Structures are given as C-alpha cells and as structure tokens.
Amino acid sequence: MGRAIIIVLDSVGCGAAEDAGVYGDAGADTLGHIAQACAEGCGDRVGLREGSLRLPNLDRLGLGRAMQASTGHSSPGLGLGEPAGQWGYGVETSLGKDTPSGHWEIAGTPVQFKWGYFSQTMPAFPPEFTRALIAEGELPGILGDKHASGTAIIEEFGEEHLGDLKPICYTSADSVLQIAAHEHAFGLERLYALCKIARRLCDPLNIGRVIARPFVGRTSADFVRTAHRKDFAMPPPAGNLLERAALAGHEIICVGKIGDIFAHRHTGRELKGANNNDHVDLTLRALAEARDGALIFVNLVDFDTDFGHRRDVPGYAACLESFDARLPELTAAMRDEDFCIVTADHGNDPTWRGYDHTREHVPILSFGKGVAPGPIGRRETLADIAETIAQRLGLAAGAHGRSWLA
C-alpha cells in the first residue's frame, strides 16, 4: 500500500481559470508570469537570484507540460520533454479563491456555499461586530478596520498600537479577519484569546478564517511578523479525505498550517515550523517515521504569504527554486510503494494588481517508483486529488471527484 503524500505549494497557480473574470482575475498566471518576468530580467535581485526561472526537478515531473496544458502556451525556462511523473492541471470548483476553499476541495469536499465577506468600505467591519469584539475582548478600541496588505498595515499602525495596545484589524478580498498585535507588548496568548472571540463573532457572518498575526519590533522600520501565526477556521465539510482516513484507522501527519485549515479535526499529528525549509525538514521527518498506509498532508505557505501578497517577483521565483532544489531529498525519502502529489490551492500572481489571491488553475504532479508517467489531463475538480489518494490507501470513495489511476 505505501504512504500517500500531498504537498500543497500555497498559491502556485498555473493560469487563469475560466471564471477568473468573475473574481477580477482574467489573465492572471502566477507561474507563467513569474517565468516571463525572470526571462526578461525582472526577476533578478542582487544577492538573491538572477536569470531565467530554474525548476529542473519540478519540470522533470511535468510542470512545464502542465502549464502549457492549462494556458495553451509554453513558458520560458520550462521544458516540454517527456516527464518522469504524471502531470496535468486542476480546476477549482469551490466558491471563493482562498485557502480553505482550495484545501477542502483538494481533500474531496468542494465549498458549495457562499462565504461571507467584509465590506470594501471604510470602516470594513459592521459596527455591531466591532462593538462586540471591543467589549468581549476588553479592548480600548481597534485600529485599521479596512482592507489592507498585512505588512503595510503593520507598518502604518504598529507604532500607534504600541502606544495604546489597540489591536490592528483588517481584511482582504478573501473571507477573512486578520488581527495583528505585538507579540510581547500585547501578548501572544491574549492575541489568540481575542481571535477565539472573533471566531465566534464571525460564525454568523460565514467568515472562513480568523488569523492571528503577531509581530515584533520597535518602529515601523523594523516591525516583522513572527512564526506564531495561527488560523482559526470554520470546521471543514464532513466526508473529507482526512476524516475518511482517520475513521479507517490510518496514521495522519499534517505539516504546516493544515491543522489550522481543517480546524484540527481528524488532523492527527501536527508538525509546524517557521518557514518552507522547516516544513520540508518536518516532511522528511514524517517520511522517516510514518508507518505503511499513512497520509501525510503538507502546506508550504511562504510562496503566498511572503511573496505573492507582497507582489515580490524575485522573492517568489527564489522561493520556487529553493523548494525545487529540495525536491530530490523528498523523493529519496519515499519508499517503493509511496505515492506523492504536488499541487496548489489557488493562485497569487505577484505581477497582478492589488495584493489578493488570483483565481487560477493549479498544477498537479504525481509520482512514485511504481507510478507510470504520462498526462492525467484536465481535472474538472481538485477533489480528484482526494479520490486518487483514497484509491491508493484503500479508502471508501467520496461524493466528489474521481481517481485518475487505472
């Protein structure tokens, strides 16, 4: 049977979806635009990287082919040779383009309800919500109360926050409330407690996530977010892959923020580090320890958080190349019967306007020593990933999607 591994490269989309225009994202292409920018010299940064995008290990699995199948054209630096893995692309059917929508669909349960969103106005939050948060959180007030980039709003309000300890509350185009506070002056546990209050207040509004965003530093010049981010998500739909695996008695190991995304339900042993490299290390640890039949579910978030939202093309390109360089370690740690899928949950095109996610197809690359390479085509839902894994692990089929394995 072997083990099954899902690695989600958070936000690494491969071309605008057919409904991208509904989301204001017609023409977005995270991977394609990064590759083009690098070929044109716009992906260079002194001391970080230079030249064309170099992803030889992902490309060997079929990334270039998957991108071409999605968009209809090739991308500079990515080849179209015969891949050693199975390759294709997936179409997200969930409503919304944020993290829970993508991950829940990858796990076999597409989002079929409408998320709640906060207003584009200033203030963004309903007054009754803000009053309740202030009262129940015993706060002197809040700062922000608008749509914003996380790093920009901390720079804008961080010094004021240190003076009055009002938390910085903001949102985005996603169904999310983010609360930033100084890890020491405000207190990490106090921030988490406030987010739990906010989670309860957000439930009637159908807001997908409340995210704690602790930061440190003394001035706007040196504020930096810490690794103690925590997501408080709505519970996932019943019947997802994690639930099926847990009920069947399979070992489950979740790496990165998977536990947060699935509200810690059926998430087994959770391993969490500070960045992508930590999470690759923890995945290698999981591969060394997990028994036969285990499900290992990994999220690598740096692409999205550190570079997509910040519209940082060189940083995003370097992050992709860094993961690509470590892929052989993961492959070497797999046993003969193991099966791995590398995919993404949405896009976050760093060349795009604004600072929000982009509605895109996602690459799907699958491999293992016993897996015959070749195209898996266009997958009409990301739930096909869950059903393919379910087949490999001998789990009952879910209500959505179908396996691409014979």
CSV table of C-alpha atoms in Angstrom, one decimal:
chain,number,residue,atom,x,y,z
A,1,MET,CA,0.0,0.0,0.0
A,2,GLY,CA,2.7,2.5,0.9
A,3,ARG,CA,2.2,6.0,2.2
A,4,ALA,CA,0.4,8.9,0.4
A,5,ILE,CA,1.8,12.5,0.5
A,6,ILE,CA,0.0,15.6,-0.6
A,7,ILE,CA,2.3,18.7,-0.9
A,8,VAL,CA,0.4,22.0,-1.4
A,9,LEU,CA,2.6,24.8,-2.8
A,10,ASP,CA,0.4,27.5,-1.5
A,11,SER,CA,-0.7,29.9,-4.3
A,12,VAL,CA,1.4,28.4,-7.1
A,13,GLY,CA,-1.3,28.7,-9.8
A,14,CYS,CA,-0.7,28.0,-13.5
A,15,GLY,CA,-3.1,30.2,-15.4
A,16,ALA,CA,-6.4,32.0,-15.1
A,17,ALA,CA,-9.5,29.8,-14.6
A,18,GLU,CA,-12.5,30.1,-16.9
A,19,ASP,CA,-14.4,32.0,-14.2
A,20,ALA,CA,-11.4,34.2,-13.3
A,21,GLY,CA,-13.2,37.3,-14.7
A,22,VAL,CA,-15.9,36.9,-12.0
A,23,TYR,CA,-13.2,37.4,-9.5
A,24,GLY,CA,-11.4,40.2,-11.4
A,25,ASP,CA,-8.6,37.9,-12.3
A,26,ALA,CA,-8.9,37.3,-16.1
A,27,GLY,CA,-5.4,37.0,-17.4
A,28,ALA,CA,-3.7,36.1,-14.1
A,29,ASP,CA,-1.0,33.4,-14.3
A,30,THR,CA,1.3,33.0,-11.3
A,31,LEU,CA,3.8,30.6,-12.7
A,32,GLY,CA,3.7,31.8,-16.3
A,33,HIS,CA,4.2,35.5,-15.4
A,34,ILE,CA,7.0,34.7,-13.0
A,35,ALA,CA,8.8,32.7,-15.7
A,36,GLN,CA,8.3,35.5,-18.2
A,37,ALA,CA,9.5,38.2,-15.7
A,38,CYS,CA,12.6,36.2,-15.0
A,39,ALA,CA,13.3,35.7,-18.7
A,40,GLU,CA,13.1,39.5,-19.1
A,41,GLY,CA,15.4,40.3,-16.2
A,42,CYS,CA,12.6,41.4,-13.9
A,43,GLY,CA,13.1,38.5,-11.6
A,44,ASP,CA,16.7,39.5,-10.7
A,45,ARG,CA,17.7,40.7,-7.3
A,46,VAL,CA,21.3,41.2,-6.2
A,47,GLY,CA,22.4,38.6,-3.7
A,48,LEU,CA,19.2,36.5,-4.2
A,49,ARG,CA,18.8,35.2,-7.8
A,50,GLU,CA,19.2,36.1,-11.4
A,51,GLY,CA,18.3,34.9,-14.9
A,52,SER,CA,15.6,32.5,-16.1
A,53,LEU,CA,13.4,30.6,-13.7
A,54,ARG,CA,15.2,27.3,-13.0
A,55,LEU,CA,12.9,24.5,-11.7
A,56,PRO,CA,14.6,21.4,-13.1
A,57,ASN,CA,13.1,18.9,-10.7
A,58,LEU,CA,9.6,20.1,-10.9
A,59,ASP,CA,10.0,20.4,-14.7
A,60,ARG,CA,11.2,16.8,-14.8
A,61,LEU,CA,7.9,15.8,-13.2
A,62,GLY,CA,6.0,17.6,-15.9
A,63,LEU,CA,5.5,21.2,-14.6
A,64,GLY,CA,6.2,22.8,-18.0
A,65,ARG,CA,3.7,20.4,-19.6
A,66,ALA,CA,1.1,21.1,-17.0
A,67,MET,CA,1.5,24.9,-17.5
A,68,GLN,CA,1.2,24.6,-21.3
A,69,ALA,CA,-1.9,22.4,-21.0
A,70,SER,CA,-3.5,25.0,-18.7
A,71,THR,CA,-2.7,28.1,-20.7
A,72,GLY,CA,-2.1,26.9,-24.2
A,73,HIS,CA,1.4,28.2,-24.5
A,74,SER,CA,4.9,27.4,-23.2
A,75,SER,CA,6.8,29.3,-20.6
A,76,PRO,CA,10.5,30.4,-20.8
A,77,GLY,CA,12.8,28.2,-18.8
A,78,LEU,CA,10.4,25.3,-18.6
A,79,GLY,CA,10.7,22.4,-20.9
A,80,LEU,CA,8.3,20.2,-22.8
A,81,GLY,CA,10.2,17.0,-22.8
A,82,GLU,CA,8.9,13.6,-21.7
A,83,PRO,CA,8.2,14.0,-18.0
A,84,ALA,CA,9.1,11.3,-15.4
A,85,GLY,CA,5.9,11.9,-13.5
A,86,GLN,CA,2.2,12.2,-14.1
A,87,TRP,CA,1.2,15.7,-15.0
A,88,GLY,CA,-1.9,17.7,-15.5
A,89,TYR,CA,-3.9,20.6,-14.0
A,90,GLY,CA,-6.9,21.0,-11.8
A,91,VAL,CA,-9.9,23.3,-12.0
A,92,GLU,CA,-11.2,24.6,-8.7
A,93,THR,CA,-15.0,24.4,-8.5
A,94,SER,CA,-15.3,25.8,-4.9
A,95,LEU,CA,-16.8,29.2,-4.4
A,96,GLY,CA,-14.1,31.6,-3.4
A,97,LYS,CA,-10.4,31.6,-4.1
A,98,ASP,CA,-8.8,31.4,-0.6
A,99,THR,CA,-7.0,28.8,1.4
A,100,PRO,CA,-9.9,26.8,2.9
A,101,SER,CA,-11.8,26.6,-0.4
A,102,GLY,CA,-8.7,25.1,-2.2
A,103,HIS,CA,-7.6,22.8,0.6
A,104,TRP,CA,-11.1,21.5,1.4
A,105,GLU,CA,-11.6,20.7,-2.3
A,106,ILE,CA,-8.2,19.0,-2.5
A,107,ALA,CA,-9.4,16.9,0.4
A,108,GLY,CA,-12.5,15.9,-1.6
A,109,THR,CA,-15.2,18.3,-0.3
A,110,PRO,CA,-15.6,21.4,-2.5
A,111,VAL,CA,-17.1,24.5,-1.0
A,112,GLN,CA,-20.7,24.7,-2.3
A,113,PHE,CA,-21.9,27.6,-0.1
A,114,LYS,CA,-21.2,31.3,-0.3
A,115,TRP,CA,-18.6,32.7,2.1
A,116,GLY,CA,-19.2,35.9,3.9
A,117,TYR,CA,-17.1,38.9,3.1
A,118,PHE,CA,-16.4,42.2,4.8
A,119,SER,CA,-17.3,45.5,3.1
A,120,GLN,CA,-14.9,47.3,0.8
A,121,THR,CA,-15.8,50.5,2.6
A,122,MET,CA,-14.0,52.2,5.5
A,123,PRO,CA,-14.8,51.0,8.1
A,124,ALA,CA,-14.9,47.5,6.7
A,125,PHE,CA,-16.5,45.8,9.7
A,126,PRO,CA,-20.1,46.0,10.8
A,127,PRO,CA,-20.4,48.4,13.8
A,128,GLU,CA,-22.2,45.8,15.9
A,129,PHE,CA,-19.4,43.3,15.3
A,130,THR,CA,-16.7,45.9,16.2
A,131,ARG,CA,-18.6,46.9,19.4
A,132,ALA,CA,-18.9,43.2,20.4
A,133,LEU,CA,-15.2,42.5,19.8
A,134,ILE,CA,-14.1,45.5,21.8
A,135,ALA,CA,-16.5,44.7,24.7
A,136,GLU,CA,-15.8,41.0,24.9
A,137,GLY,CA,-12.0,41.4,24.3
A,138,GLU,CA,-11.9,44.2,26.9
A,139,LEU,CA,-10.1,46.4,24.3
A,140,PRO,CA,-9.6,50.2,24.3
A,141,GLY,CA,-10.7,50.1,20.6
A,142,ILE,CA,-9.3,48.7,17.3
A,143,LEU,CA,-7.0,50.1,14.6
A,144,GLY,CA,-7.2,49.6,10.9
A,145,ASP,CA,-10.8,48.4,10.2
A,146,LYS,CA,-10.2,48.2,6.4
A,147,HIS,CA,-8.9,46.1,3.5
A,148,ALA,CA,-5.1,46.1,3.6
A,149,SER,CA,-1.9,44.2,3.0
A,150,GLY,CA,-0.7,42.6,6.2
A,151,THR,CA,2.8,44.0,6.2
A,152,ALA,CA,1.7,47.5,5.1
A,153,ILE,CA,-0.9,47.9,7.8
A,154,ILE,CA,1.5,46.8,10.5
A,155,GLU,CA,3.9,49.5,9.2
A,156,GLU,CA,1.1,52.0,9.2
A,157,PHE,CA,-0.4,51.3,12.6
A,158,GLY,CA,2.3,49.4,14.5
A,159,GLU,CA,3.7,52.3,16.4
A,160,GLU,CA,0.3,53.6,17.4
A,161,HIS,CA,-0.6,50.1,18.5
A,162,LEU,CA,2.5,50.0,20.8
A,163,GLY,CA,1.2,53.2,22.4
A,164,ASP,CA,-2.4,52.3,23.0
A,165,LEU,CA,-2.5,48.5,22.6
A,166,LYS,CA,-5.4,48.6,20.3
A,167,PRO,CA,-5.1,45.5,18.0
A,168,ILE,CA,-4.8,46.1,14.3
A,169,CYS,CA,-7.8,44.5,12.5
A,170,TYR,CA,-8.0,44.2,8.7
A,171,THR,CA,-9.4,42.0,5.9
A,172,SER,CA,-8.9,41.4,2.2
A,173,ALA,CA,-10.8,40.1,-0.8
A,174,ASP,CA,-10.9,36.7,0.9
A,175,SER,CA,-13.3,35.6,3.6
A,176,VAL,CA,-11.0,36.5,6.5
A,177,LEU,CA,-10.5,38.7,9.5
A,178,GLN,CA,-6.8,39.2,10.4
A,179,ILE,CA,-5.8,40.6,13.8
A,180,ALA,CA,-2.2,41.8,14.2
A,181,ALA,CA,-0.7,42.6,17.6
A,182,HIS,CA,2.8,42.9,19.1
A,183,GLU,CA,3.8,39.5,20.4
A,184,HIS,CA,5.3,40.9,23.6
A,185,ALA,CA,3.6,44.2,24.4
A,186,PHE,CA,0.1,42.9,23.6
A,187,GLY,CA,0.9,39.3,24.4
A,188,LEU,CA,0.7,36.2,22.2
A,189,GLU,CA,-1.8,34.3,24.4
A,190,ARG,CA,-4.0,37.4,24.7
A,191,LEU,CA,-4.0,37.7,20.8
A,192,TYR,CA,-5.0,34.0,20.5
A,193,ALA,CA,-7.8,34.5,23.0
A,194,LEU,CA,-9.0,37.6,21.1
A,195,CYS,CA,-9.1,35.6,17.9
A,196,LYS,CA,-11.2,32.9,19.5
A,197,ILE,CA,-13.7,35.6,20.5
A,198,ALA,CA,-13.6,36.9,16.9
A,199,ARG,CA,-14.0,33.4,15.5
A,200,ARG,CA,-17.3,33.0,17.4
A,201,LEU,CA,-18.5,36.5,16.3
A,202,CYS,CA,-17.6,35.7,12.7
A,203,ASP,CA,-19.6,32.5,12.6
A,204,PRO,CA,-22.9,34.1,11.9
A,205,LEU,CA,-21.3,36.1,9.2
A,206,ASN,CA,-19.9,33.0,7.5
A,207,ILE,CA,-16.3,34.3,7.6
A,208,GLY,CA,-13.9,31.5,6.6
A,209,ARG,CA,-10.9,32.3,8.8
A,210,VAL,CA,-9.7,34.5,11.7
A,211,ILE,CA,-5.9,34.8,11.6
A,212,ALA,CA,-3.7,35.8,14.5
A,213,ARG,CA,-0.8,37.9,13.1
A,214,PRO,CA,1.8,38.5,15.9
A,215,PHE,CA,4.7,40.8,15.1
A,216,VAL,CA,7.8,42.1,16.9
A,217,GLY,CA,10.0,45.2,16.6
A,218,ARG,CA,10.0,48.8,17.9
A,219,THR,CA,9.3,51.0,15.0
A,220,SER,CA,7.8,50.9,11.5
A,221,ALA,CA,11.3,50.5,10.2
A,222,ASP,CA,11.9,47.1,11.9
A,223,PHE,CA,8.4,45.5,12.5
A,224,VAL,CA,8.4,41.9,11.4
A,225,ARG,CA,5.8,39.2,11.6
A,226,THR,CA,6.7,36.1,13.6
A,227,ALA,CA,6.2,32.4,13.0
A,228,HIS,CA,3.5,32.3,15.6
A,229,ARG,CA,0.7,32.9,13.2
A,230,LYS,CA,-2.4,30.9,14.0
A,231,ASP,CA,-5.6,30.4,11.9
A,232,PHE,CA,-9.0,29.8,13.4
A,233,ALA,CA,-11.1,28.3,10.6
A,234,MET,CA,-14.6,27.2,10.2
A,235,PRO,CA,-14.9,23.4,10.5
A,236,PRO,CA,-14.5,21.6,7.2
A,237,PRO,CA,-17.3,19.7,5.5
A,238,ALA,CA,-18.0,16.1,6.5
A,239,GLY,CA,-16.6,13.3,4.4
A,240,ASN,CA,-13.3,14.8,3.6
A,241,LEU,CA,-10.2,12.7,3.0
A,242,LEU,CA,-8.7,13.3,6.4
A,243,GLU,CA,-11.9,12.2,8.1
A,244,ARG,CA,-12.1,9.1,5.9
A,245,ALA,CA,-8.5,8.2,6.7
A,246,ALA,CA,-9.0,8.8,10.4
A,247,LEU,CA,-12.1,6.7,10.6
A,248,ALA,CA,-10.4,3.9,8.7
A,249,GLY,CA,-7.5,3.9,11.3
A,250,HIS,CA,-4.8,5.3,9.1
A,251,GLU,CA,-2.0,7.3,10.6
A,252,ILE,CA,-2.3,11.0,9.7
A,253,ILE,CA,0.5,13.6,9.8
A,254,CYS,CA,-0.2,17.2,9.0
A,255,VAL,CA,2.7,19.6,8.3
A,256,GLY,CA,2.4,23.4,8.3
A,257,LYS,CA,-0.9,25.1,8.6
A,258,ILE,CA,-3.0,22.1,7.5
A,259,GLY,CA,-4.2,21.6,11.1
A,260,ASP,CA,-5.4,25.2,11.3
A,261,ILE,CA,-7.2,25.0,7.9
A,262,PHE,CA,-9.1,21.9,8.9
A,263,ALA,CA,-9.9,23.3,12.4
A,264,HIS,CA,-7.8,20.5,13.9
A,265,ARG,CA,-10.4,17.9,13.0
A,266,HIS,CA,-9.0,14.5,12.0
A,267,THR,CA,-5.6,16.1,11.5
A,268,GLY,CA,-3.6,13.5,13.5
A,269,ARG,CA,-0.1,14.5,14.5
A,270,GLU,CA,0.6,18.2,13.6
A,271,LEU,CA,4.1,19.4,12.8
A,272,LYS,CA,4.7,23.1,12.4
A,273,GLY,CA,7.8,25.2,11.7
A,274,ALA,CA,8.6,28.7,10.8
A,275,ASN,CA,9.0,28.6,7.1
A,276,ASN,CA,9.1,26.4,4.0
A,277,ASN,CA,12.5,24.9,4.7
A,278,ASP,CA,11.3,23.9,8.2
A,279,HIS,CA,8.3,22.3,6.7
A,280,VAL,CA,10.3,20.4,4.2
A,281,ASP,CA,12.5,19.2,7.1
A,282,LEU,CA,9.4,18.2,9.0
A,283,THR,CA,8.0,16.3,6.0
A,284,LEU,CA,11.3,14.4,5.8
A,285,ARG,CA,10.9,13.6,9.4
A,286,ALA,CA,7.3,12.4,8.8
A,287,LEU,CA,8.6,10.2,5.9
A,288,ALA,CA,11.2,8.7,8.2
A,289,GLU,CA,8.7,7.9,10.9
A,290,ALA,CA,5.3,7.2,9.3
A,291,ARG,CA,4.1,3.6,9.0
A,292,ASP,CA,2.6,2.0,6.0
A,293,GLY,CA,-0.8,3.4,4.9
A,294,ALA,CA,-0.1,6.8,6.4
A,295,LEU,CA,-1.5,10.1,4.9
A,296,ILE,CA,1.0,13.0,5.1
A,297,PHE,CA,-0.6,16.4,4.2
A,298,VAL,CA,1.7,19.3,3.8
A,299,ASN,CA,1.3,23.1,3.2
A,300,LEU,CA,4.2,25.3,2.2
A,301,VAL,CA,2.9,28.8,2.7
A,302,ASP,CA,5.9,31.1,2.0
A,303,PHE,CA,5.1,31.4,-1.7
A,304,ASP,CA,1.8,33.0,-0.8
A,305,THR,CA,2.4,34.9,2.5
A,306,ASP,CA,5.9,36.2,1.9
A,307,PHE,CA,5.9,36.9,-1.9
A,308,GLY,CA,2.5,36.6,-3.6
A,309,HIS,CA,0.7,39.0,-1.3
A,310,ARG,CA,3.7,41.3,-1.4
A,311,ARG,CA,3.9,41.2,-5.2
A,312,ASP,CA,7.5,40.3,-5.0
A,313,VAL,CA,8.5,38.5,-8.2
A,314,PRO,CA,12.2,37.9,-7.4
A,315,GLY,CA,11.3,36.6,-4.0
A,316,TYR,CA,8.6,34.3,-5.3
A,317,ALA,CA,11.0,33.0,-8.0
A,318,ALA,CA,13.7,32.3,-5.5
A,319,CYS,CA,11.3,30.5,-3.2
A,320,LEU,CA,10.2,28.3,-6.0
A,321,GLU,CA,13.8,27.5,-6.9
A,322,SER,CA,14.6,26.8,-3.2
A,323,PHE,CA,11.8,24.2,-3.0
A,324,ASP,CA,12.8,22.7,-6.3
A,325,ALA,CA,16.3,22.2,-5.0
A,326,ARG,CA,15.0,20.2,-2.1
A,327,LEU,CA,12.6,18.0,-4.0
A,328,PRO,CA,15.2,15.3,-4.6
A,329,GLU,CA,15.5,14.9,-0.8
A,330,LEU,CA,11.8,14.2,-0.6
A,331,THR,CA,11.9,11.8,-3.5
A,332,ALA,CA,14.8,9.9,-1.9
A,333,ALA,CA,13.0,9.6,1.4
A,334,MET,CA,10.0,7.9,-0.2
A,335,ARG,CA,9.6,4.1,-0.1
A,336,ASP,CA,9.0,1.9,-3.1
A,337,GLU,CA,5.2,1.9,-2.7
A,338,ASP,CA,4.8,5.6,-1.7
A,339,PHE,CA,2.8,8.0,-3.8
A,340,CYS,CA,3.2,11.8,-3.8
A,341,ILE,CA,1.1,14.6,-5.3
A,342,VAL,CA,2.4,18.1,-5.6
A,343,THR,CA,-0.2,20.7,-6.3
A,344,ALA,CA,-1.6,24.1,-5.2
A,345,ASP,CA,-4.8,25.6,-3.8
A,346,HIS,CA,-5.2,28.8,-5.8
A,347,GLY,CA,-3.0,31.5,-7.5
A,348,ASN,CA,-1.4,34.6,-6.1
A,349,ASP,CA,0.2,36.2,-9.2
A,350,PRO,CA,3.0,38.6,-8.0
A,351,THR,CA,2.7,40.6,-11.2
A,352,TRP,CA,-1.0,41.2,-10.7
A,353,ARG,CA,-2.8,44.3,-9.4
A,354,GLY,CA,-3.6,44.6,-5.7
A,355,TYR,CA,-2.4,42.1,-3.1
A,356,ASP,CA,-5.0,39.3,-3.1
A,357,HIS,CA,-5.2,35.7,-4.3
A,358,THR,CA,-5.9,35.1,-8.0
A,359,ARG,CA,-8.5,32.6,-9.4
A,360,GLU,CA,-6.4,30.1,-11.3
A,361,HIS,CA,-5.9,26.5,-12.4
A,362,VAL,CA,-3.4,24.6,-10.3
A,363,PRO,CA,-0.7,22.2,-11.5
A,364,ILE,CA,-1.0,18.5,-10.4
A,365,LEU,CA,2.2,16.4,-10.5
A,366,SER,CA,2.1,12.9,-9.1
A,367,PHE,CA,4.9,10.4,-8.8
A,368,GLY,CA,6.3,7.3,-7.1
A,369,LYS,CA,8.5,4.4,-8.0
A,370,GLY,CA,5.6,2.3,-9.2
A,371,VAL,CA,3.7,5.1,-11.0
A,372,ALA,CA,3.6,5.1,-14.8
A,373,PRO,CA,4.5,8.6,-16.1
A,374,GLY,CA,2.2,10.4,-18.5
A,375,PRO,CA,-0.6,13.0,-18.8
A,376,ILE,CA,-3.6,13.0,-16.5
A,377,GLY,CA,-5.2,15.8,-18.4
A,378,ARG,CA,-7.5,18.5,-17.2
A,379,ARG,CA,-9.1,17.5,-13.8
A,380,GLU,CA,-12.5,19.1,-13.5
A,381,THR,CA,-12.3,19.4,-9.8
A,382,LEU,CA,-9.5,19.4,-7.3
A,383,ALA,CA,-11.4,16.6,-5.5
A,384,ASP,CA,-9.9,14.2,-8.0
A,385,ILE,CA,-6.7,14.5,-5.8
A,386,ALA,CA,-8.6,13.2,-2.8
A,387,GLU,CA,-10.1,10.3,-4.8
A,388,THR,CA,-6.8,9.3,-6.3
A,389,ILE,CA,-5.2,9.2,-2.8
A,390,ALA,CA,-8.3,7.4,-1.4
A,391,GLN,CA,-7.8,4.7,-4.1
A,392,ARG,CA,-4.1,4.4,-3.2
A,393,LEU,CA,-4.9,4.0,0.5
A,394,GLY,CA,-7.8,1.7,0.1
A,395,LEU,CA,-10.3,4.2,1.5
A,396,ALA,CA,-14.0,4.5,0.6
A,397,ALA,CA,-14.8,6.8,-2.3
A,398,GLY,CA,-16.1,10.3,-1.5
A,399,ALA,CA,-19.0,12.1,-3.0
A,400,HIS,CA,-17.0,14.3,-5.4
A,401,GLY,CA,-14.2,13.7,-7.9
A,402,ARG,CA,-12.7,10.6,-9.4
A,403,SER,CA,-9.3,9.0,-9.4
A,404,TRP,CA,-7.1,9.2,-12.4
A,405,LEU,CA,-5.4,5.9,-11.6
A,406,ALA,CA,-6.4,2.8,-13.6
